[in-house]
């Protein structure tokens, strides 16, 4: 049926048509008539998704004139000689343009595409490719939303941008670039955050389909909810390196974006970070989250940097002072003091606890005088090439030390020199920012400082050092990205978008771009999943929250659950009919005061007390998303596993337990059950096992059900046979990189570090 | 193994006065090298027909140009020079600018692969939509040079799927497809040298292809593809050969890497192992007896062969078809099926009808096929990742991107190579 349709016009009566159409039980009359609303006389392209009963090889389509109906004959059902005769007859008549007859090539002219209004969210790696492919495919009304501006590292794949555009709005430049080769189409650019209140449900309702090329989970969830509320189909996509994924989400027909668990950002147990790092990433987290935040960030923020040493010395005030620079203290002296404290004194303190090191390699305390002589210290950064002060992001310790290549591995001495130099530059050139700095991967000096600090700590714990380039990738959660995968994914998005516009429900596919050939395939289509009945976003299933109602404040609930887990931007919290909390522009002062007072109260002492068994309603007016939460009181929480002090159940997210099996929580004072070096091969074996199960699952389903055309169980989390096994696998393999582009499948660098460790 | 011709041919030279900074782009003609030397060293370097420059070099690199001399005297010197410059290039670091621009992709394939990419030279024939996509991808990836060839004028079809051509008639009139694409491609990445070669593809000599590492041929008759493929295979160095075709919603890529050795990544964290693949030529691959191929082989393989033989028999230009050709193509299919003694259902009529009538490229498919081809070329140059062996097919109707390993060699050889293919299959993504 998919290749040859012949259209003939005949006068027909409406009742007869109704009768004929009803013969085909596979589609309803509404569906057919719906297509007819598009002012076109061409039947939309259908794949082999439906088969005609032989006795009725007619499909009827009303055209604009009410009593003229078209008969579409499925040529495949006719005898071959008859078919050839029809071709011939058709050729002689030539009353219909050839292009109108045949599917793909003619699609560019198809009213379904020409008349479609499309919203693209994100004009980055996927966005650029997508905008180009959409324009070429004949789309004529496109809106783009992107809040970002262009950076140099975008230019290698976001081909609509040039060097001269650096700093300008992505959405706007992309629009102008595409208009150069397709001047007659309409492209509207919005340089704004998709979470802005101007992009509300009504805004979304004007589009026929929404295409996502986003780089973070939060925005994806937001768009998903708006699409559900506006009942607009969503095509979601993501890439990392050579891996890519495209899926279709249509309310009521397929799952929504949040029906299946999404990997959450990696978290590490506090004690691994503060006292027993075993991988380079632990050192990076320590340097970035603890040391950097302590020295340059908000001083009032809680910080675990000294937790362990506090325990042993017991005098918190004394250690607190260590990080304060005394009024008359030189930067050099201050730097040495910090260095000796965190890399020397703290390590020695930790070493004093013999139990911790029974089954681990003991760390080596490092003092500044051991690695760097006073003379070297004097020379440090004497050549003043640190960059101009007017651009704070260009200040660099590397440049002033004459270290050129970011891919070189620095020695311990080099790292120490960078450490001191970066500290000095922070105090010398960027003193105003100290106290309010947060780590930013584009802040050269911050990256240098974190790399140096992480490397010194790694050296002390016997972990292999890494170059600035590698460290930057880890610290900034930088997603690997290449132009080719984005191009492929953009092509797949457009194909799905066209199916959506044609309401070709049966041929919707979820497609994966693979790096390694699987079942002979590099691009693997899978049938879309069914909606998850217990999904809290697209169904009304309530969630359960275990929380200590006598200790947790409403603020904790808002920050850790409503904002962090449910990704709400302007939440409203209700208990029955009484409002507990609300965010919005139109609140009067009394209400604001009332709400901020509520924030500081523990749940059980709120105006309408929240206790075990209470049902809270949380609502986001912008997203038009409502969620019910059953509160369950629980007295105790495990500090390492449940650092939030509350557990949300029924939430479709991979449990945020520690991900690395060798990072198992350590009991009490840190007695681990086995050596790290022994657990690693075991982990590898377990993983191999999981992989094998998956292979078998795929093979079995392949044999039974004709390959991935039919539903592939091993890729379907809800119905997975090896549920636990894959869950473990997910934990190990998946990791989201929220920062830059695109979604994720594989945690590349983690594997790399594993490998290196093993080689060692 | 530096292979180079001294005169007239274009060769890669990368001269440095201080070894970190290239003074000339990676691919320059000899006369450009001369001009560059003049600029850099302040010597009036003049080119006579067979004259070469004399260069003094020390351990740290080329120090200065001394003067001129005749060919006889300096033949040896030039040999040394070329070898020397090449050696230095191997050890050369990426510049700061390159590291900043290619940051995200270096994280995918490594600095080493990026260096190899920036020294590679690519020849492309046939500038339709898919090839335009491919060119965009490799120019963005940062190859050394891209040489385009297509003397045809702009048609409506080209305008429909090739985003490199500006649609105003006053811009494109009088220019060939290759020239127009060249202008747009240059803008994508100033570090890549894009040029146009005007010649008849079939008349190009064997040594022409010696200058390239990768040759990509599209929209030309199979006989020409076979001819070029054979020329590439006869060269002493390995030139990766690709053909690509897109029709309607389907696409085909053919890959010939001859004998290709690479380090194959082990499963999970396992050690890398050396892996050798033996590719068959375009002729061998397209003349495999159908009866011996598995029934599950992609139908597109057979359909494309039918279309090819139809074009050959009727002397058509590739892609010039209309609906009235359908009966003749179907008839030819029946003949071919008979000759190969397979049943007619081996090649579905519907698929052939689609390919014949929808000979125009479908832009999303161009993006996908162009993306896969770009990826394959990057893999072949960098030596990283498992390359496709030896066909890739994509069809919108089933949405599958399938790899087929097809060769007309004896089945024993086949089974050996399919074993290696099986190993690849076992590596399963999450």
GROMACS .gro file of C-alpha atoms in nm, chain A residues 420-675:
model
  256
  420UNK     CA    1   4.953   2.897   4.442
  421UNK     CA    2   4.946   3.105   4.128
  422UNK     CA    3   4.571   3.065   4.081
  423UNK     CA    4   4.510   3.157   4.443
  424UNK     CA    5   4.731   3.460   4.404
  425UNK     CA    6   4.553   3.568   4.087
  426UNK     CA    7   4.214   3.527   4.250
  427UNK     CA    8   4.319   3.759   4.530
  428UNK     CA    9   4.514   3.990   4.303
  429UNK     CA   10   4.283   4.039   4.008
  430UNK     CA   11   3.941   3.918   4.109
  431UNK     CA   12   3.920   4.002   4.478
  432UNK     CA   13   3.572   4.155   4.442
  433UNK     CA   14   3.421   3.824   4.332
  434UNK     CA   15   3.554   3.626   4.626
  435UNK     CA   16   3.272   3.523   4.851
  436UNK     CA   17   3.025   3.490   4.568
  437UNK     CA   18   3.206   3.269   4.317
  438UNK     CA   19   3.055   2.947   4.193
  439UNK     CA   20   3.241   2.696   3.978
  440UNK     CA   21   3.194   2.759   3.606
  441UNK     CA   22   3.358   2.545   3.338
  442UNK     CA   23   3.422   2.854   3.124
  443UNK     CA   24   3.609   3.027   3.405
  444UNK     CA   25   3.970   2.943   3.311
  445UNK     CA   26   4.121   3.030   3.647
  446UNK     CA   27   3.860   2.831   3.840
  447UNK     CA   28   3.924   2.527   3.619
  448UNK     CA   29   4.298   2.562   3.674
  449UNK     CA   30   4.259   2.589   4.049
  450UNK     CA   31   4.027   2.288   4.070
  451UNK     CA   32   4.254   2.081   3.843
  452UNK     CA   33   4.560   2.162   4.051
  453UNK     CA   34   4.388   2.096   4.385
  454UNK     CA   35   4.234   1.771   4.261
  455UNK     CA   36   4.570   1.655   4.127
  456UNK     CA   37   4.752   1.728   4.452
  457UNK     CA   38   4.487   1.537   4.644
  458UNK     CA   39   4.505   1.254   4.390
  459UNK     CA   40   4.883   1.242   4.436
  460UNK     CA   41   4.841   1.218   4.808
  461UNK     CA   42   4.597   0.925   4.776
  462UNK     CA   43   4.796   0.748   4.505
  463UNK     CA   44   4.538   0.812   4.232
  464UNK     CA   45   4.671   0.879   3.878
  465UNK     CA   46   4.685   1.247   3.787
  466UNK     CA   47   4.493   1.400   3.497
  467UNK     CA   48   4.550   1.687   3.256
  468UNK     CA   49   4.361   2.014   3.266
  469UNK     CA   50   4.168   1.914   2.956
  470UNK     CA   51   4.043   1.592   3.117
  471UNK     CA   52   3.976   1.754   3.452
  472UNK     CA   53   3.774   2.028   3.286
  473UNK     CA   54   3.557   1.766   3.117
  474UNK     CA   55   3.491   1.592   3.449
  475UNK     CA   56   3.440   1.904   3.657
  476UNK     CA   57   3.220   2.079   3.401
  477UNK     CA   58   3.019   1.765   3.313
  478UNK     CA   59   3.100   1.845   2.953
  479UNK     CA   60   2.912   1.630   2.708
  480UNK     CA   61   3.105   1.493   2.414
  481UNK     CA   62   2.950   1.613   2.094
  482UNK     CA   63   3.011   1.569   1.724
  483UNK     CA   64   2.834   1.712   1.421
  484UNK     CA   65   2.757   1.377   1.257
  485UNK     CA   66   2.542   1.235   1.535
  486UNK     CA   67   2.349   1.560   1.562
  487UNK     CA   68   2.284   1.552   1.187
  488UNK     CA   69   2.157   1.194   1.202
  489UNK     CA   70   1.937   1.266   1.501
  490UNK     CA   71   1.796   1.578   1.333
  491UNK     CA   72   1.703   1.366   1.029
  492UNK     CA   73   1.528   1.114   1.252
  493UNK     CA   74   1.341   1.393   1.434
  494UNK     CA   75   1.205   1.531   1.108
  495UNK     CA   76   1.094   1.185   0.997
  496UNK     CA   77   0.903   1.138   1.323
  497UNK     CA   78   0.762   1.491   1.306
  498UNK     CA   79   0.622   1.418   0.960
  499UNK     CA   80   0.461   1.098   1.086
  500UNK     CA   81   0.308   1.295   1.372
  501UNK     CA   82   0.168   1.556   1.135
  502UNK     CA   83   0.019   1.281   0.921
  503UNK     CA   84  -0.129   1.116   1.229
  504UNK     CA   85   0.043   0.798   1.124
  505UNK     CA   86   0.024   0.656   1.475
  506UNK     CA   87   0.120   0.301   1.394
  507UNK     CA   88   0.454   0.388   1.245
  508UNK     CA   89   0.582   0.609   1.527
  509UNK     CA   90   0.923   0.481   1.631
  510UNK     CA   91   1.174   0.548   1.898
  511UNK     CA   92   1.516   0.540   1.730
  512UNK     CA   93   1.859   0.485   1.872
  513UNK     CA   94   2.189   0.575   1.704
  514UNK     CA   95   2.439   0.317   1.818
  515UNK     CA   96   2.814   0.327   1.832
  516UNK     CA   97   2.859  -0.046   1.794
  517UNK     CA   98   2.666  -0.257   1.549
  518UNK     CA   99   2.382  -0.439   1.723
  519UNK     CA  100   2.175  -0.695   1.536
  520UNK     CA  101   2.336  -0.566   1.215
  521UNK     CA  102   2.204  -0.218   1.290
  522UNK     CA  103   2.360   0.121   1.348
  523UNK     CA  104   2.023   0.295   1.364
  524UNK     CA  105   1.774   0.090   1.560
  525UNK     CA  106   1.401   0.163   1.565
  526UNK     CA  107   1.189   0.046   1.858
  527UNK     CA  108   0.814   0.075   1.901
  528UNK     CA  109   0.719   0.354   2.137
  529UNK     CA  110   0.633   0.252   2.490
  530UNK     CA  111   0.283   0.245   2.634
  531UNK     CA  112   0.200   0.519   2.884
  532UNK     CA  113   0.311   0.421   3.232
  533UNK     CA  114  -0.009   0.395   3.436
  534UNK     CA  115   0.165   0.497   3.755
  535UNK     CA  116   0.348   0.793   3.604
  536UNK     CA  117   0.281   1.091   3.829
  537UNK     CA  118   0.302   1.336   3.540
  538UNK     CA  119   0.069   1.193   3.279
  539UNK     CA  120  -0.159   0.999   3.514
  540UNK     CA  121  -0.297   1.104   3.849
  541UNK     CA  122  -0.126   0.848   4.067
  542UNK     CA  123  -0.024   1.008   4.400
  543UNK     CA  124   0.331   0.992   4.529
  544UNK     CA  125   0.437   0.897   4.878
  545UNK     CA  126   0.690   1.096   5.073
  546UNK     CA  127   0.865   0.954   5.376
  547UNK     CA  128   0.979   1.241   5.592
  548UNK     CA  129   1.036   1.332   5.953
  549UNK     CA  130   0.746   1.573   6.001
  550UNK     CA  131   0.882   1.690   6.336
  551UNK     CA  132   1.223   1.794   6.203
  552UNK     CA  133   1.194   1.884   5.835
  553UNK     CA  134   1.094   2.236   5.750
  554UNK     CA  135   0.863   2.336   5.468
  555UNK     CA  136   1.171   2.493   5.304
  556UNK     CA  137   1.342   2.153   5.286
  557UNK     CA  138   1.033   2.010   5.124
  558UNK     CA  139   1.017   2.292   4.869
  559UNK     CA  140   1.388   2.284   4.782
  560UNK     CA  141   1.457   1.911   4.787
  561UNK     CA  142   1.132   1.769   4.655
  562UNK     CA  143   0.925   2.028   4.472
  563UNK     CA  144   1.211   2.203   4.296
  564UNK     CA  145   1.485   1.942   4.274
  565UNK     CA  146   1.276   1.629   4.212
  566UNK     CA  147   0.952   1.755   4.057
  567UNK     CA  148   1.125   2.033   3.858
  568UNK     CA  149   0.855   2.288   3.930
  569UNK     CA  150   0.932   2.653   3.866
  570UNK     CA  151   0.637   2.831   4.026
  571UNK     CA  152   0.491   2.587   4.275
  572UNK     CA  153   0.179   2.618   4.486
  573UNK     CA  154   0.137   2.387   4.785
  574UNK     CA  155  -0.201   2.310   4.934
  575UNK     CA  156  -0.320   2.104   5.226
  576UNK     CA  157  -0.686   2.044   5.163
  577UNK     CA  158  -0.816   2.392   5.091
  578UNK     CA  159  -0.557   2.589   5.285
  579UNK     CA  160  -0.263   2.736   5.098
  580UNK     CA  161   0.074   2.668   5.257
  581UNK     CA  162   0.307   2.814   4.998
  582UNK     CA  163   0.293   2.991   4.665
  583UNK     CA  164   0.523   3.165   4.420
  584UNK     CA  165   0.402   3.435   4.185
  585UNK     CA  166   0.421   3.798   4.081
  586UNK     CA  167   0.075   3.900   4.197
  587UNK     CA  168   0.111   3.826   4.569
  588UNK     CA  169   0.062   4.104   4.824
  589UNK     CA  170   0.312   4.167   5.102
  590UNK     CA  171   0.111   4.007   5.379
  591UNK     CA  172   0.092   3.683   5.183
  592UNK     CA  173   0.463   3.689   5.105
  593UNK     CA  174   0.542   3.740   5.473
  594UNK     CA  175   0.304   3.461   5.564
  595UNK     CA  176   0.461   3.220   5.313
  596UNK     CA  177   0.818   3.297   5.412
  597UNK     CA  178   0.721   3.241   5.776
  598UNK     CA  179   0.574   2.907   5.673
  599UNK     CA  180   0.896   2.812   5.499
  600UNK     CA  181   1.089   2.814   5.825
  601UNK     CA  182   0.836   2.604   6.018
  602UNK     CA  183   0.862   2.231   6.057
  603UNK     CA  184   0.585   2.045   5.880
  604UNK     CA  185   0.394   1.939   6.192
  605UNK     CA  186   0.368   2.295   6.324
  606UNK     CA  187   0.237   2.461   6.010
  607UNK     CA  188  -0.097   2.651   6.030
  608UNK     CA  189  -0.264   2.336   5.905
  609UNK     CA  190  -0.030   2.069   6.041
  610UNK     CA  191   0.122   1.818   5.803
  611UNK     CA  192   0.157   1.480   5.973
  612UNK     CA  193   0.161   1.115   5.876
  613UNK     CA  194  -0.131   1.042   5.645
  614UNK     CA  195  -0.174   1.397   5.521
  615UNK     CA  196  -0.226   1.444   5.149
  616UNK     CA  197  -0.051   1.749   5.003
  617UNK     CA  198  -0.137   1.892   4.662
  618UNK     CA  199   0.149   2.050   4.474
  619UNK     CA  200   0.067   2.244   4.163
  620UNK     CA  201   0.260   2.436   3.901
  621UNK     CA  202   0.035   2.687   3.731
  622UNK     CA  203   0.270   2.753   3.443
  623UNK     CA  204   0.316   2.388   3.361
  624UNK     CA  205  -0.050   2.313   3.444
  625UNK     CA  206   0.079   2.016   3.634
  626UNK     CA  207  -0.071   1.892   3.960
  627UNK     CA  208   0.063   1.622   4.181
  628UNK     CA  209  -0.066   1.467   4.504
  629UNK     CA  210   0.177   1.359   4.772
  630UNK     CA  211   0.090   1.132   5.064
  631UNK     CA  212   0.301   1.216   5.367
  632UNK     CA  213   0.434   0.933   5.577
  633UNK     CA  214   0.624   1.006   5.895
  634UNK     CA  215   0.954   0.833   5.951
  635UNK     CA  216   1.187   0.900   6.242
  636UNK     CA  217   1.532   0.798   6.117
  637UNK     CA  218   1.715   0.845   5.788
  638UNK     CA  219   2.049   0.700   5.684
  639UNK     CA  220   2.285   0.992   5.639
  640UNK     CA  221   2.489   0.835   5.361
  641UNK     CA  222   2.213   0.683   5.153
  642UNK     CA  223   1.940   0.934   5.212
  643UNK     CA  224   2.122   1.264   5.257
  644UNK     CA  225   1.804   1.462   5.187
  645UNK     CA  226   1.644   1.333   5.503
  646UNK     CA  227   1.338   1.233   5.302
  647UNK     CA  228   1.249   0.971   5.045
  648UNK     CA  229   1.003   1.018   4.759
  649UNK     CA  230   0.836   0.692   4.657
  650UNK     CA  231   0.655   0.623   4.332
  651UNK     CA  232   0.870   0.881   4.162
  652UNK     CA  233   1.001   0.737   3.838
  653UNK     CA  234   1.364   0.804   3.884
  654UNK     CA  235   1.659   0.577   3.919
  655UNK     CA  236   1.719   0.557   4.291
  656UNK     CA  237   1.994   0.796   4.385
  657UNK     CA  238   2.189   0.540   4.578
  658UNK     CA  239   2.562   0.556   4.537
  659UNK     CA  240   2.625   0.440   4.184
  660UNK     CA  241   2.963   0.280   4.198
  661UNK     CA  242   2.956  -0.057   4.353
  662UNK     CA  243   3.296  -0.004   4.504
  663UNK     CA  244   3.159   0.306   4.668
  664UNK     CA  245   2.936   0.106   4.897
  665UNK     CA  246   2.859   0.298   5.210
  666UNK     CA  247   3.120   0.243   5.470
  667UNK     CA  248   3.004   0.145   5.808
  668UNK     CA  249   3.073   0.367   6.104
  669UNK     CA  250   3.433   0.466   6.115
  670UNK     CA  251   3.495   0.334   5.770
  671UNK     CA  252   3.555  -0.041   5.788
  672UNK     CA  253   3.492  -0.169   5.441
  673UNK     CA  254   3.414  -0.531   5.378
  674UNK     CA  255   3.678  -0.579   5.114
  675UNK     CA  256   3.963  -0.404   4.945
   0.00000   0.00000   0.00000
